[in-house]
Short mmCIF file of N, CA, C and O in Angstrom, two decimals:
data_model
loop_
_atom_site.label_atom_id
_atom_site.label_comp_id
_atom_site.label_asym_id
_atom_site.label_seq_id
_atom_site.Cartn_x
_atom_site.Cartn_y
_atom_site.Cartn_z
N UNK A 343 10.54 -35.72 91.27
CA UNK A 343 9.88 -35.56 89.98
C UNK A 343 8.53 -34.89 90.21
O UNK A 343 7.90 -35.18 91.22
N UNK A 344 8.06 -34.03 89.36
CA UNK A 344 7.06 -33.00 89.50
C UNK A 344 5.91 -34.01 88.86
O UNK A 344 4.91 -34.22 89.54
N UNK A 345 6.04 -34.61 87.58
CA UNK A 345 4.80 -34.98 87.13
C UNK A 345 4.83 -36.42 86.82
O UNK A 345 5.83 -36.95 86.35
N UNK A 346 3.83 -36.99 87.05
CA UNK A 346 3.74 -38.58 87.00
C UNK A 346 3.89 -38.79 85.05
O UNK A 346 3.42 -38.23 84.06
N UNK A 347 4.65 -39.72 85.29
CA UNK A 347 5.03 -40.21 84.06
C UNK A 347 6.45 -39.37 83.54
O UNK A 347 6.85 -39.10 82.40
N UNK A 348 6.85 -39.17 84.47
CA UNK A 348 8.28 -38.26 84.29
C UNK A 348 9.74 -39.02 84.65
O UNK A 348 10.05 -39.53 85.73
N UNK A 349 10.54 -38.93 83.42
CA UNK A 349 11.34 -40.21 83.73
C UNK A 349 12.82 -39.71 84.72
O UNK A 349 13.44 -38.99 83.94
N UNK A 350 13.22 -39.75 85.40
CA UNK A 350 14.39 -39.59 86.15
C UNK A 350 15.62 -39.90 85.21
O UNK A 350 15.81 -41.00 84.68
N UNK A 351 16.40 -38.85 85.06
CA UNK A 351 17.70 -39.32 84.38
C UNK A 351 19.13 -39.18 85.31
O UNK A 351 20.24 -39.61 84.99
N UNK A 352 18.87 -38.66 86.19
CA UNK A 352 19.50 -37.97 86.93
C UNK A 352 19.19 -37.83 88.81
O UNK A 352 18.34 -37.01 89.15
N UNK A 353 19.85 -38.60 89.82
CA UNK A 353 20.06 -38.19 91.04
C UNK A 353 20.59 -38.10 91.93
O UNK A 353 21.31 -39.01 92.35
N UNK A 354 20.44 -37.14 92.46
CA UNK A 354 22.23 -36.68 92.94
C UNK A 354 22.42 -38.01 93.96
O UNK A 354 23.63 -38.13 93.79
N UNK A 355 22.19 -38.72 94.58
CA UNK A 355 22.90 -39.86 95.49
C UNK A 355 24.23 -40.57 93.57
O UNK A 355 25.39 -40.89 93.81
N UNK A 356 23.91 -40.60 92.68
CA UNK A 356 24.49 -41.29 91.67
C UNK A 356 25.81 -40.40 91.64
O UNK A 356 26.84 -40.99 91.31
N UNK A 357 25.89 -39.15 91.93
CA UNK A 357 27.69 -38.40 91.30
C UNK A 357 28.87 -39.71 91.93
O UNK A 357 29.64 -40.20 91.11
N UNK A 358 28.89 -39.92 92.57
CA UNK A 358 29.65 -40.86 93.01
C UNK A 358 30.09 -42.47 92.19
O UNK A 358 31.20 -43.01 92.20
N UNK A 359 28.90 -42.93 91.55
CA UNK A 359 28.84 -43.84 90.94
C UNK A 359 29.39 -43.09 89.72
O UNK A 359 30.54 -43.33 89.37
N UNK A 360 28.79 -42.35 89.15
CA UNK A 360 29.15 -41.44 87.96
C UNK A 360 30.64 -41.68 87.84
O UNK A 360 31.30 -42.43 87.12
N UNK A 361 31.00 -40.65 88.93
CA UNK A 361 32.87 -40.85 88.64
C UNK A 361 33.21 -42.08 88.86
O UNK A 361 33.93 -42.34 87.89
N UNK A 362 33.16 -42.95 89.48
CA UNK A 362 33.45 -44.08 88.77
C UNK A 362 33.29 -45.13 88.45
O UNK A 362 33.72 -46.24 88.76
N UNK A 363 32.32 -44.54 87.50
CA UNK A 363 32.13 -45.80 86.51
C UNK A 363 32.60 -44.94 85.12
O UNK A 363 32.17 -45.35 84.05
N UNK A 364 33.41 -43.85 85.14
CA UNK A 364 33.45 -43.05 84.07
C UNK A 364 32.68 -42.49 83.56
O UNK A 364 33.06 -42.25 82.41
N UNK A 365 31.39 -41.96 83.81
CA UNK A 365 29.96 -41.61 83.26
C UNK A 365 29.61 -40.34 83.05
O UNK A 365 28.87 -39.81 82.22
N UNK A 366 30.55 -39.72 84.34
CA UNK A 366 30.13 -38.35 84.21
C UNK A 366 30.64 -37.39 83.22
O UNK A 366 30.46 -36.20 83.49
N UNK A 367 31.54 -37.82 81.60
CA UNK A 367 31.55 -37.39 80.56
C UNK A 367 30.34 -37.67 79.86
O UNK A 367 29.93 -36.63 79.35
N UNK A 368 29.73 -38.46 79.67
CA UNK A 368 28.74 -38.59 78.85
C UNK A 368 27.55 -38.20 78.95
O UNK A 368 26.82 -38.15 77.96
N UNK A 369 27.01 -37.69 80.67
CA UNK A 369 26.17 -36.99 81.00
C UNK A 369 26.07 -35.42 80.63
O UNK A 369 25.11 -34.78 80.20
N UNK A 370 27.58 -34.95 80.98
CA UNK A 370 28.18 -33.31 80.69
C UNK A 370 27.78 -32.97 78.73
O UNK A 370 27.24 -32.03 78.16
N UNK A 371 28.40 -34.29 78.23
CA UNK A 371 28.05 -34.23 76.97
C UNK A 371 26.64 -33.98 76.48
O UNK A 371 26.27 -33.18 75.62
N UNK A 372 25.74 -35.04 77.41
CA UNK A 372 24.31 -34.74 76.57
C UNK A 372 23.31 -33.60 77.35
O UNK A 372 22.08 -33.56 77.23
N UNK A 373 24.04 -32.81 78.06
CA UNK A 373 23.16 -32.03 79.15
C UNK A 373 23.86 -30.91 77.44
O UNK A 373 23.02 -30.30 76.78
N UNK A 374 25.40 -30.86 77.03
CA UNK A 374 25.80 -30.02 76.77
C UNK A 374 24.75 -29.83 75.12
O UNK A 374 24.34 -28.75 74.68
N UNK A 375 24.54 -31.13 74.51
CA UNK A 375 23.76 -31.21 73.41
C UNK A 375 22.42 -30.74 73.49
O UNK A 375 21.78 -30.41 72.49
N UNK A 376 21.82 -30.68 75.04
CA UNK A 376 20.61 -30.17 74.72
C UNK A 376 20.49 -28.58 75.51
O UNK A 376 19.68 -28.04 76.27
N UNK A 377 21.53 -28.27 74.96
CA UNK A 377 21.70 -26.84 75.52
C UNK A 377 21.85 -26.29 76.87
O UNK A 377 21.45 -25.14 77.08
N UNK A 378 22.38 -26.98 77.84
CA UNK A 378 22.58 -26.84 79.48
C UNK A 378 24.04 -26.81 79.70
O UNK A 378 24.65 -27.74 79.16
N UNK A 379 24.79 -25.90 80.40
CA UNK A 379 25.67 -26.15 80.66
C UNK A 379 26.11 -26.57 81.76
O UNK A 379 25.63 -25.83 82.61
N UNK A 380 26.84 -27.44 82.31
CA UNK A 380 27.02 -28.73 82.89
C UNK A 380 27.62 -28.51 84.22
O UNK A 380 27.62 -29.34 85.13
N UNK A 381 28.23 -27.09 84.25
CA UNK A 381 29.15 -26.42 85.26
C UNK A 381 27.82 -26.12 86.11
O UNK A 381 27.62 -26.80 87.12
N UNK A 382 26.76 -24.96 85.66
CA UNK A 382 26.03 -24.42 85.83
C UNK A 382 24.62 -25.41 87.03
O UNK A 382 23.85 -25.01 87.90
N UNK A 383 24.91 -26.85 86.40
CA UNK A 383 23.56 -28.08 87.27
C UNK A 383 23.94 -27.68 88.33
O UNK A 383 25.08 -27.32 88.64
N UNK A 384 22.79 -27.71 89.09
CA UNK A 384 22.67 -28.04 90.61
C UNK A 384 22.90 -29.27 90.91
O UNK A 384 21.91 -29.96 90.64
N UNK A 385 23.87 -29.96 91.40
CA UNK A 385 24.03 -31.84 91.31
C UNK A 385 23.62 -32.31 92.84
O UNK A 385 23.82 -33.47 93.20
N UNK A 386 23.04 -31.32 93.71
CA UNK A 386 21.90 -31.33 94.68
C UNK A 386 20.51 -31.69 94.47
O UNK A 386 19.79 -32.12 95.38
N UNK A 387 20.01 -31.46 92.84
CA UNK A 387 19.19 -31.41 92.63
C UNK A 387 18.73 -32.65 91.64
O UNK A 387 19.72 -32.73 90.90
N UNK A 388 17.61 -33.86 91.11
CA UNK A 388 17.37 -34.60 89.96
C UNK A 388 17.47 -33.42 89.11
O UNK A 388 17.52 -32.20 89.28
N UNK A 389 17.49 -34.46 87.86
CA UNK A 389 17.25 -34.14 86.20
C UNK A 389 16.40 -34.84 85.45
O UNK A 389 16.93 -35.83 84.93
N UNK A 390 14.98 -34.64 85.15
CA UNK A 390 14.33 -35.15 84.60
C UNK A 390 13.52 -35.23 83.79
O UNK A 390 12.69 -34.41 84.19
N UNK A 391 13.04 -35.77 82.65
CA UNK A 391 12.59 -36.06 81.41
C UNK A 391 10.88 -35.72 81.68
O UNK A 391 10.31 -36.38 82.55
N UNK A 392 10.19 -34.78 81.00
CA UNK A 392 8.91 -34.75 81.28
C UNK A 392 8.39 -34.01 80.42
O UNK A 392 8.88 -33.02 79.89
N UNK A 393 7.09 -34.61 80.22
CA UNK A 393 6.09 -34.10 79.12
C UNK A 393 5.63 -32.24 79.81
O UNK A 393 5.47 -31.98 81.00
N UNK A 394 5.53 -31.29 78.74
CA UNK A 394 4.85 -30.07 78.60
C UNK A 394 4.29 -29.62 77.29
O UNK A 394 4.97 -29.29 76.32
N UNK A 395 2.97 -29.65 77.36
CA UNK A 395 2.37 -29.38 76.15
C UNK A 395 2.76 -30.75 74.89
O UNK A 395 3.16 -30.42 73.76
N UNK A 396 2.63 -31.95 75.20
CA UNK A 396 2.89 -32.77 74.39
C UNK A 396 4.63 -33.16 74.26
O UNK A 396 5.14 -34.20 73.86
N UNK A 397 5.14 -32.19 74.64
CA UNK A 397 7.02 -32.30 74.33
C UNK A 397 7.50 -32.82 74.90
O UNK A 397 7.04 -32.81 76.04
N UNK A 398 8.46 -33.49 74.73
CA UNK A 398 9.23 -33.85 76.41
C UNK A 398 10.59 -32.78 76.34
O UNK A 398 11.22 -32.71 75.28
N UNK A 399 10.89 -32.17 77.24
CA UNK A 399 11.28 -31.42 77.96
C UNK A 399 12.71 -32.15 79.13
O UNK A 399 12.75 -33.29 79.58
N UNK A 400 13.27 -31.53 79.25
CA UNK A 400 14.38 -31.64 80.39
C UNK A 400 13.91 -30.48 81.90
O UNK A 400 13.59 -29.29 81.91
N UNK A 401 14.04 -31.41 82.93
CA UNK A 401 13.87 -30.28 84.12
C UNK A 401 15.02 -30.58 85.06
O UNK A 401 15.37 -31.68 85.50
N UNK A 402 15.61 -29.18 85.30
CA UNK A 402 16.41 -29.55 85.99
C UNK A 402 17.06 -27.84 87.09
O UNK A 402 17.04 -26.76 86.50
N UNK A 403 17.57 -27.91 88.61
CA UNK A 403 17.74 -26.88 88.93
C UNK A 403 19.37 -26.33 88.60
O UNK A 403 20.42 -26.83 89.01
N UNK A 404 19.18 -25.10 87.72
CA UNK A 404 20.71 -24.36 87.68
C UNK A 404 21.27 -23.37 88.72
O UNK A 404 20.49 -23.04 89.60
N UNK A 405 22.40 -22.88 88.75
CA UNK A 405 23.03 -21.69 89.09
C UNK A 405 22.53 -20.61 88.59
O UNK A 405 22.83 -20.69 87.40
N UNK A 406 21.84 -19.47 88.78
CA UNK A 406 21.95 -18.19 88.40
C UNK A 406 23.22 -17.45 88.38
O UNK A 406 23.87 -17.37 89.43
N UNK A 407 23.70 -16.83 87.19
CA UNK A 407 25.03 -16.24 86.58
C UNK A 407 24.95 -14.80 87.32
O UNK A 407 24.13 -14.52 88.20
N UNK A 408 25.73 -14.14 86.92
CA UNK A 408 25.90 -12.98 86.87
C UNK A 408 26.41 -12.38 85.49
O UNK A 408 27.06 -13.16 84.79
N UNK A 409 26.21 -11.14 85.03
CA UNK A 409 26.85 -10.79 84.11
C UNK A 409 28.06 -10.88 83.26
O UNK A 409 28.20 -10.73 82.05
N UNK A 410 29.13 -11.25 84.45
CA UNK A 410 30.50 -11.74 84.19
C UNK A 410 30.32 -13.07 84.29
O UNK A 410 31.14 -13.56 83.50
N UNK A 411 29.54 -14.18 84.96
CA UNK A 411 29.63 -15.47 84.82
C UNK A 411 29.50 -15.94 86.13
O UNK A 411 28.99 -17.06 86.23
N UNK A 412 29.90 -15.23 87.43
CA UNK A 412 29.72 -15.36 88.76
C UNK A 412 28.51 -16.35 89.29
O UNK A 412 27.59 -16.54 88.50
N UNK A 413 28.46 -16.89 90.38
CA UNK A 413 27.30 -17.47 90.56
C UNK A 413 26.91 -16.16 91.50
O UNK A 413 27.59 -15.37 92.16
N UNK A 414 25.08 -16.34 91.16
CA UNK A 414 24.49 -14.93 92.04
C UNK A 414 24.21 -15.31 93.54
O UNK A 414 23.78 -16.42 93.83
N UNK A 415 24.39 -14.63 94.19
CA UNK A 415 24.28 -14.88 95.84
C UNK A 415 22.68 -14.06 95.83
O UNK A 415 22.28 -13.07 95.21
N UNK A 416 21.81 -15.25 97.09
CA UNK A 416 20.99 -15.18 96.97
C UNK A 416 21.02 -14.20 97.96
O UNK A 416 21.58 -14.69 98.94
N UNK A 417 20.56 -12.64 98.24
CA UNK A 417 20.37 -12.43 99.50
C UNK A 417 19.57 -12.46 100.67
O UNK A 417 19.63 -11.63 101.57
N UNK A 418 18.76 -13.50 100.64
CA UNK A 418 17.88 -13.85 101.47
C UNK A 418 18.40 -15.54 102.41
O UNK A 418 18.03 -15.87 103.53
N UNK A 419 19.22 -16.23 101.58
CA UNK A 419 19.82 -17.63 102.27
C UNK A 419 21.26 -17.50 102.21
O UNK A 419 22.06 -18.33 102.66
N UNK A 420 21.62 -16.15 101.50
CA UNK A 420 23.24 -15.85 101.72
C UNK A 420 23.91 -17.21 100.58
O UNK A 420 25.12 -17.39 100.46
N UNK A 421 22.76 -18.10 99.79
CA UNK A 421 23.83 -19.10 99.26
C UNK A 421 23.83 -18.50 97.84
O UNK A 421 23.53 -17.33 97.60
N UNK A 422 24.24 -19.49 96.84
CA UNK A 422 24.18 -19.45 95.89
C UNK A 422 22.30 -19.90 94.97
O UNK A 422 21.48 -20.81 95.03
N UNK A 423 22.50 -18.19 94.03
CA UNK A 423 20.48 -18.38 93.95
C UNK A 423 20.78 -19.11 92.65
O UNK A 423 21.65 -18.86 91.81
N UNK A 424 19.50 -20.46 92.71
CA UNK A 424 19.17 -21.11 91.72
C UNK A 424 17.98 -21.22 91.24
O UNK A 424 17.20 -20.96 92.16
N UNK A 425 17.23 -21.57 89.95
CA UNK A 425 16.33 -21.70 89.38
C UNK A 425 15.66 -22.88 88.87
O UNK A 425 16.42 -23.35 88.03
N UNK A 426 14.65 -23.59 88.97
CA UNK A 426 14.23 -24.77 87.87
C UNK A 426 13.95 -23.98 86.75
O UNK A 426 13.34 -22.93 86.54
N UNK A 427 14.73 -24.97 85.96
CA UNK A 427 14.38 -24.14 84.50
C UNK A 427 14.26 -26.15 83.33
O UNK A 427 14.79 -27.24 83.49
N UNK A 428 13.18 -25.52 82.20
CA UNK A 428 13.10 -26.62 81.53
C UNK A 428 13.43 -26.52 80.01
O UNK A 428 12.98 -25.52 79.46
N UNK A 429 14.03 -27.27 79.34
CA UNK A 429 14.37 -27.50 78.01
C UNK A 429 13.95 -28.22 76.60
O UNK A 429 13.95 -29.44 76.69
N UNK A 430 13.59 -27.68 75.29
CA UNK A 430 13.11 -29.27 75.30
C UNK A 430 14.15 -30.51 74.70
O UNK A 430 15.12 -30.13 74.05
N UNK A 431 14.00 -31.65 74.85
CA UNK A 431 14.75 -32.78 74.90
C UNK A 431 15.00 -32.96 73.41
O UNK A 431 14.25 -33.52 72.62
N UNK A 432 16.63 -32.18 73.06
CA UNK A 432 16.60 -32.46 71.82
C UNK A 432 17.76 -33.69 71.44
O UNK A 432 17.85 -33.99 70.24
N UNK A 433 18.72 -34.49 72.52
CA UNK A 433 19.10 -35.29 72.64
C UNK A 433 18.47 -36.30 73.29
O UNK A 433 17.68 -35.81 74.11
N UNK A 434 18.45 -37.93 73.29
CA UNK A 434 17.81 -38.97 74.39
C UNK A 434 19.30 -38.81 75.10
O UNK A 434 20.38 -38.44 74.63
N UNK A 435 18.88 -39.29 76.52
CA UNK A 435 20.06 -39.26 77.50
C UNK A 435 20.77 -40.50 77.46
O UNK A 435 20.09 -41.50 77.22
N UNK A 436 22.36 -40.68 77.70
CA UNK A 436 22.99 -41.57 77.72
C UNK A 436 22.35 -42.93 78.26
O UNK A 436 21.39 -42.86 79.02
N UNK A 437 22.96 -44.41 77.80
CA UNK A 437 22.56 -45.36 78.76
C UNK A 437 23.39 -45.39 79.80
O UNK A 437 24.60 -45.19 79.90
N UNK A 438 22.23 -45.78 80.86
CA UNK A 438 22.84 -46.03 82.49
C UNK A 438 23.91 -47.13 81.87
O UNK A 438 24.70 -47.71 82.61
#
């Protein structure tokens, strides 16, 4: 988490628990309500709730696309290039 008072909704040691406890529909769902698409998360990476300019906001790291939809290869780590990018929180996130 980048800024104190920033709530964690999301970390990757949990995908595991996720699937099963059945959870990881309801996460896909509210990432999908606040405009993120769910394919696209880095699930390497948290997801978390944090104030900018008064808002609270979603932060979280994605896939960079390609034009056709591709993930972009980074050419400097040869992996797949990703971004932090932030949203603002127009759903509250599921209960744990």
């Amino acid at each position: 988490m980048n800024e104190p008072g920033a709530r964690l909704v999301f970390h990757p040691d949990q995908w595991g628990h996720l699937l099963e406890a059945g959870q990881l529909p309801a996460l896909q769902d509210w990432l999908r309500a606040n405009g993120i698409e769910p394919e696209n998360v880095d699930r390497t990476e948290p997801i978390t709730i944090e104030q900018r300019d008064g808002q609270p906001v979603i932060r979280c790291t994605v896939f960079l696309l390609t034009a056709d939809g591709h993930k972009y290869r980074d050419p400097v780590t040869d992996g797949a290039a990703r971004e932090e990018r932030t949203v603002p929180l127009l759903v509250e996130p599921p209960e744990a």
